[in-house]
CSV table of C-alpha atoms in Angstrom, one decimal:
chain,number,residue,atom,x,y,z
A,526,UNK,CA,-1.8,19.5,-3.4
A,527,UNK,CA,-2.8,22.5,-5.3
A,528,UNK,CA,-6.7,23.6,-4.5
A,529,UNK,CA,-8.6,24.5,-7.8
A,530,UNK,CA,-12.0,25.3,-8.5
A,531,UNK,CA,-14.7,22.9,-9.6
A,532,UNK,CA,-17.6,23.8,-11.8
A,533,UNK,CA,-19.1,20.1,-12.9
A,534,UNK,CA,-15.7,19.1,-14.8
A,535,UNK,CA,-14.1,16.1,-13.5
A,536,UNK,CA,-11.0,17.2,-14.1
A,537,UNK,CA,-11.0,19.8,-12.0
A,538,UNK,CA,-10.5,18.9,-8.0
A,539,UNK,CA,-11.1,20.5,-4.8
A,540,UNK,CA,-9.3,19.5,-2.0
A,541,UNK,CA,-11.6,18.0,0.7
A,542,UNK,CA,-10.8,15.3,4.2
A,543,UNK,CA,-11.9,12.6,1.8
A,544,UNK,CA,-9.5,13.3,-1.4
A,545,UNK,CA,-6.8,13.4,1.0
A,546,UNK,CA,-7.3,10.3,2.5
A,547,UNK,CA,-8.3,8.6,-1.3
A,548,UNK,CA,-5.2,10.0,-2.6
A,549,UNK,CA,-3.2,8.3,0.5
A,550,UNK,CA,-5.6,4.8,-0.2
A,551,UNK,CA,-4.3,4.8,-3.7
A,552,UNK,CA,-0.8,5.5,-3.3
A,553,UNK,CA,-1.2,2.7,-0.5
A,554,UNK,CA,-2.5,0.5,-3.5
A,555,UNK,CA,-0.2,1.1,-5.8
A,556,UNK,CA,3.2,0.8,-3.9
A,557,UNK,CA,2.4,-2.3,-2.5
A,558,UNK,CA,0.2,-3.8,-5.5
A,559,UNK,CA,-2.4,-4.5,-3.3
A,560,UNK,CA,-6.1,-4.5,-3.2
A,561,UNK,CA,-8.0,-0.9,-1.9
A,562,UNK,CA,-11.8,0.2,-1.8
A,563,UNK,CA,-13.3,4.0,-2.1
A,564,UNK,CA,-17.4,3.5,-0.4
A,565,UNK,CA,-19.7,5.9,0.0
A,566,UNK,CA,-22.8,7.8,-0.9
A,567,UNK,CA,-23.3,9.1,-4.3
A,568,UNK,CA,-22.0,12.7,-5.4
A,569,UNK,CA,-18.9,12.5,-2.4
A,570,UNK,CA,-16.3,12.5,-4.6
A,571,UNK,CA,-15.6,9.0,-5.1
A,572,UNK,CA,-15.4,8.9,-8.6
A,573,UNK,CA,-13.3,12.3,-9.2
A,574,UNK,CA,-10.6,11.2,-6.7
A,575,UNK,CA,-10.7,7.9,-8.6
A,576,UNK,CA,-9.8,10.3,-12.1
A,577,UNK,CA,-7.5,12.8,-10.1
A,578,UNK,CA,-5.9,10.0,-8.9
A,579,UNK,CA,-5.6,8.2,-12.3
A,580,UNK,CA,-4.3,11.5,-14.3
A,581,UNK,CA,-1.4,11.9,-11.2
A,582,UNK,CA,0.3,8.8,-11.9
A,583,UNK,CA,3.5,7.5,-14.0
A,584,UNK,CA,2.9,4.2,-14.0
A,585,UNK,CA,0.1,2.8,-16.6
A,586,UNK,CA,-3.4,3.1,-15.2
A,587,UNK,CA,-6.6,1.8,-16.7
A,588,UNK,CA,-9.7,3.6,-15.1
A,589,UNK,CA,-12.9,1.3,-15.6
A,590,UNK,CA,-16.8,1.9,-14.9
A,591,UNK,CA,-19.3,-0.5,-15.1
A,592,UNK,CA,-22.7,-0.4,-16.2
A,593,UNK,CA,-25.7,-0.6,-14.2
A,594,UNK,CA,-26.5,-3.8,-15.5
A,595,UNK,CA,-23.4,-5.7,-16.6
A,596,UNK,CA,-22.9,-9.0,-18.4
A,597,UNK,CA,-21.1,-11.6,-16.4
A,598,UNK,CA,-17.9,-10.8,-18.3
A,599,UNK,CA,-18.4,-7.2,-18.6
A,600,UNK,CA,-15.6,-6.1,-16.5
A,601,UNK,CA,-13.1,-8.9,-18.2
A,602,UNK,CA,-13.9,-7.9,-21.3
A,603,UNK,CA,-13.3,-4.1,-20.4
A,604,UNK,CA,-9.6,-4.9,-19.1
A,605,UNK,CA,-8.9,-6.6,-22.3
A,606,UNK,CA,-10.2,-3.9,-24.1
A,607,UNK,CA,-8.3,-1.3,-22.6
A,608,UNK,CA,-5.2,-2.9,-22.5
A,609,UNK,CA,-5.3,-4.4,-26.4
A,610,UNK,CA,-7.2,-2.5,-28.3
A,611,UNK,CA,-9.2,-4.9,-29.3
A,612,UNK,CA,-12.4,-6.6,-28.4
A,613,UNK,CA,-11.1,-9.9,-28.2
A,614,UNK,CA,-14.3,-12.4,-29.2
A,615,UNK,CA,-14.3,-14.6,-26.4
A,616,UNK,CA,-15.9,-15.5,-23.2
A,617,UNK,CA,-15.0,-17.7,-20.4
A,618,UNK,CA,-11.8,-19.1,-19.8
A,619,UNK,CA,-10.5,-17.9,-22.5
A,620,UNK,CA,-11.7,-14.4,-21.7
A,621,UNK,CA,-10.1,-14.9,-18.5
A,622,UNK,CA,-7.5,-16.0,-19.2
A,623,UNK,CA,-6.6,-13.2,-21.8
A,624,UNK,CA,-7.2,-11.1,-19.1
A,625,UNK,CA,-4.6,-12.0,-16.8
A,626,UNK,CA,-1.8,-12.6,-19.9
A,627,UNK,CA,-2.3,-8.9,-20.3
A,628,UNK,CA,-2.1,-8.0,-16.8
A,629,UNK,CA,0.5,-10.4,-15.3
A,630,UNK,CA,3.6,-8.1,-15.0
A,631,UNK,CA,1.7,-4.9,-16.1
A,632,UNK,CA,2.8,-2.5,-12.7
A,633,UNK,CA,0.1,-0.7,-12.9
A,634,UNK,CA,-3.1,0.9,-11.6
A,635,UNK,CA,-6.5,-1.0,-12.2
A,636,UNK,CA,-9.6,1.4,-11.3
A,637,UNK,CA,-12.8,0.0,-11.5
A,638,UNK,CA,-15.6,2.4,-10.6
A,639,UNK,CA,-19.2,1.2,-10.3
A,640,UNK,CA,-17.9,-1.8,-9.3
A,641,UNK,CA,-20.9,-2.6,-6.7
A,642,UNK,CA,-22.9,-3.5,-9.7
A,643,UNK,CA,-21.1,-6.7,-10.5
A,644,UNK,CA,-21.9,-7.5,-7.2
A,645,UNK,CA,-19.5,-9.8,-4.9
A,646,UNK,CA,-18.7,-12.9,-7.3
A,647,UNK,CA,-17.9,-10.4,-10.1
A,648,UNK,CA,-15.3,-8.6,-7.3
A,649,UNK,CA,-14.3,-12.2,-6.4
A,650,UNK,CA,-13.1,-13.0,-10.2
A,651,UNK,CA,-11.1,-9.4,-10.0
A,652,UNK,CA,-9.4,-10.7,-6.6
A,653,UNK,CA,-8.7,-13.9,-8.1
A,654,UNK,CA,-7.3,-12.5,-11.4
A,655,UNK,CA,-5.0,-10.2,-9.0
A,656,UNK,CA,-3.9,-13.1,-7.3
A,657,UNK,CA,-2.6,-15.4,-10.2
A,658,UNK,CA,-1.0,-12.7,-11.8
A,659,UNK,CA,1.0,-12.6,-8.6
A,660,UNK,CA,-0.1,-9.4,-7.2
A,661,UNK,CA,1.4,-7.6,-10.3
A,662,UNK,CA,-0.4,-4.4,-10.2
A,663,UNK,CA,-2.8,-2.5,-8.2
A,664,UNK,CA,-6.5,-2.8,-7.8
A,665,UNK,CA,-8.5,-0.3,-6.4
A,666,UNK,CA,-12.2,-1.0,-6.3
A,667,UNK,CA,-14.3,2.2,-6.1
A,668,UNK,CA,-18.5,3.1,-5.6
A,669,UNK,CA,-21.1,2.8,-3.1
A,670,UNK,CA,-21.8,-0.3,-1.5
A,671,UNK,CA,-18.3,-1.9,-2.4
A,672,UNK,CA,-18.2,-2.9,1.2
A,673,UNK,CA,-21.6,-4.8,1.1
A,674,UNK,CA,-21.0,-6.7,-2.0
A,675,UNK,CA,-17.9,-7.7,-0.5
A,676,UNK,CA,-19.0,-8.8,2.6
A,677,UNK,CA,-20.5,-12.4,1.4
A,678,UNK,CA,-16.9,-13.2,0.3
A,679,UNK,CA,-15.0,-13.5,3.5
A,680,UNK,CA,-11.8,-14.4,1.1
A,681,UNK,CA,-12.1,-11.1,-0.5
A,682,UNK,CA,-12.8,-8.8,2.4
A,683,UNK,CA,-10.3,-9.9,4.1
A,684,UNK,CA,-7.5,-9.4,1.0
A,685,UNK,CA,-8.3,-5.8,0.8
A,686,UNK,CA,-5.5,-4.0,2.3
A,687,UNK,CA,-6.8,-0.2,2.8
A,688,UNK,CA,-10.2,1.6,2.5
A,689,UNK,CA,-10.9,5.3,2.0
A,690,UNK,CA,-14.4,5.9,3.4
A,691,UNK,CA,-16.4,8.8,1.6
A,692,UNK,CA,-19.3,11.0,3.6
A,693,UNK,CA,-21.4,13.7,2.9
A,694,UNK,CA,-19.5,16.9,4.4
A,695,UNK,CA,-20.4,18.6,7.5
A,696,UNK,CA,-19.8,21.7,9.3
A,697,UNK,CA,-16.4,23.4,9.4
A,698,UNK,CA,-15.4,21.3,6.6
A,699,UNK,CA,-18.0,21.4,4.4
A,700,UNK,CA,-17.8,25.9,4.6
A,701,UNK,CA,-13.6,25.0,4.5
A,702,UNK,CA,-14.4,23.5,0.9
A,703,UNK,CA,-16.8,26.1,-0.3
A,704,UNK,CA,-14.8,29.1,0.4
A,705,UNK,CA,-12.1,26.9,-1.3
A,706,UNK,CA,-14.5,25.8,-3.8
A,707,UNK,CA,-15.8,29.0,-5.5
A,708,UNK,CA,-15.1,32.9,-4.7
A,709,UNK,CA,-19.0,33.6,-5.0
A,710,UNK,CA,-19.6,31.2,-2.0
A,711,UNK,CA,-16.4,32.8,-0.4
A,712,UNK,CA,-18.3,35.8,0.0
A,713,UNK,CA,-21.7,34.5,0.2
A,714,UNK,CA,-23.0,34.3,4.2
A,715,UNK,CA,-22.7,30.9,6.1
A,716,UNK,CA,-26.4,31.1,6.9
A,717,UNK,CA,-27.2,31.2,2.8
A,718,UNK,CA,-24.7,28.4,2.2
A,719,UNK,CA,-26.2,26.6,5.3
A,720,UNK,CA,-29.4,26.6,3.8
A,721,UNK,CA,-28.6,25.6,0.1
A,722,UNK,CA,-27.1,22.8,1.4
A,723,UNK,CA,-30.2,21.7,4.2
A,724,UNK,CA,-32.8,22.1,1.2
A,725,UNK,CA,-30.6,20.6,-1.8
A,726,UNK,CA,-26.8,19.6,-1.3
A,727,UNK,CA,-27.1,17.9,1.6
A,728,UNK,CA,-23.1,18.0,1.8
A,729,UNK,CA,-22.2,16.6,-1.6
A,730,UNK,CA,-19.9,18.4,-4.0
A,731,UNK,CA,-22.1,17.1,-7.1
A,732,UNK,CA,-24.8,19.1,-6.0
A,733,UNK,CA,-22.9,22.1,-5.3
A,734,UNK,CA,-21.3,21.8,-8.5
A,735,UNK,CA,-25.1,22.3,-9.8
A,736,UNK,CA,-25.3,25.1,-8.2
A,737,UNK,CA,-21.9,26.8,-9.8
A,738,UNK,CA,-22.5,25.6,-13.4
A,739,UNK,CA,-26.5,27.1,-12.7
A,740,UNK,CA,-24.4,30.9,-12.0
A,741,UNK,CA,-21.7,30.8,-14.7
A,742,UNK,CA,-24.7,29.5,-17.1
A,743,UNK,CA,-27.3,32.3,-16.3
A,744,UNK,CA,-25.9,34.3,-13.4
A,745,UNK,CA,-22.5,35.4,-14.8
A,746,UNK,CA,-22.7,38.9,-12.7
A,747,UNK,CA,-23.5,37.5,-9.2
A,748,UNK,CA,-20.3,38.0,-7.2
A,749,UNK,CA,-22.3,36.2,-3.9
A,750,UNK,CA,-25.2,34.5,-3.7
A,751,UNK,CA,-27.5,36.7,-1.5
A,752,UNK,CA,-31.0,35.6,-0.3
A,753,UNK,CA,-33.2,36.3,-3.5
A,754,UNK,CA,-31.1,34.3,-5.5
A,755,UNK,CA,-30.8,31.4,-3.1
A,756,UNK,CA,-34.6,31.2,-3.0
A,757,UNK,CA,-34.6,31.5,-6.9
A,758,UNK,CA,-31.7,28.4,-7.4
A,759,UNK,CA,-33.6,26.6,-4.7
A,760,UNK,CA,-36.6,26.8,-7.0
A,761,UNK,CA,-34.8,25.7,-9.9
A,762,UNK,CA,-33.1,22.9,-8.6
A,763,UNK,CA,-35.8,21.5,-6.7
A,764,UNK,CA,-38.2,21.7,-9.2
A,765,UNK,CA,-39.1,18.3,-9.6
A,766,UNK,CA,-39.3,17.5,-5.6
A,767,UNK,CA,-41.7,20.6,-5.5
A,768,UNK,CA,-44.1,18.6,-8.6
A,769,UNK,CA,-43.5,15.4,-6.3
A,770,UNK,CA,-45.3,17.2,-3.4
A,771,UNK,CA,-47.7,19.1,-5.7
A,772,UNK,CA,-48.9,15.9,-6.7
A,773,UNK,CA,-49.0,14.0,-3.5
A,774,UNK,CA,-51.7,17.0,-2.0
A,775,UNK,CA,-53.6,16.6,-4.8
A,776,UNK,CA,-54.1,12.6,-4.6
């Protein structure tokens, strides 16, 4: 797999332990029609494994997020969406049922990203529609906290057949992926890098992705990030932490 630059575009993908063992998940998922899950924290690279994985395939693959706060048919309605066109002015069984007519012997790829927010029933009606459509097409369940909301439904837990487990990046890795990453952290010193990651980034490629859209937006001559213009992203960056403070010493 090819090792290209990210700068805040989803599109774009950097190779890291975790997309590795997502892109293996998936492809898991989709041979055997199964169910998977992606978990972790926020900004890990969930999601864009989740897209990279959805632009890589041959098969037909729907690639779903939900809202914070869906409707009890959100996701139902979604699928039908996707798959007709149309927006199918229904609800319940009929809903449903549209649903699986539309998936049953589809072969394909069913991503749905967020998918903690419809909590564990919502998961459970996904599971079920998967099973009466006789397993015809892969479901892979992807966002932090899948693995809680599916816990209260022993029936679903234990149909999920793999699960990629997304963390924060550490040590040898997490320099591995930022010389890969960008040539201005290639040739910016560990102890700089170590730092903009203890006060901001905390290991997560959405942060440093921040941090690369804030030099090609109003940096475009820094070849390195030296120790000025660490302090000076810091500060931008961490503006609204440093107004938190501010205004806890003053109360």
């Amino acid at each position: 797999m090819s090792r290209r630059r990210i700068s805040g575009m989803p599109e774009t993908v950097v190779t890291t332990p975790f997309l590795i063992e997502g892109v293996d998940t998936a492809d898991t998922v989709l041979r055997n029609q199964a169910i998977g899950l992606f978990d972790g924290p926020v900004g890990t690279g969930k999601t864009t494994t989740a897209e990279w994985v959805a632009s890589q395939q041959e098969v037909p693959t729907i690639n779903l997020t939900m809202p914070p706060r869906p409707a009890k048919l959100t996701a139902l309605r979604k699928i039908v969406r996707a798959l007709s066109g149309d927006d199918f002015d229904a609800s319940g069984d009929a809903l449903e049922d549209a649903a699986i007519d539309l998936l049953r012997d589809w072969n394909g790829l069913l991503i749905v990203d967020e998918v903690q927010t419809i909590g564990g029933q919502g998961i459970s009606e996904l599971r079920y529609i998967h099973d009466v459509t006789r397993e015809s097409f892969g479901l892979l369940l992807v966002g932090n906290g899948v693995e809680t909301a599916i816990r209260t439904q022993p029936a679903l837990d234990d149909r999920v057949l793999v699960r990629a487990r997304f963390q924060r990046l550490t040590g040898d890795d997490l320099m591995t992926v930022l010389h890969d990453l960008d040539p201005r952290l290639k040739r910016t010193a560990a102890g700089i890098l170590a730092r903009l990651d203890q006060r901001h980034c905390r290991g997560r490629l959405r942060d440093w992705s921040q941090i690369l859209l804030l030099l090609d937006s109003d940096y475009p001559e820094a070849t390195r990030i030296d120790g000025a213009l660490a302090d000076e992203l810091l500060l931008r960056v961490d503006r609204r932490d440093i107004v938190d403070s501010s205004d806890q010493d003053v109360a």
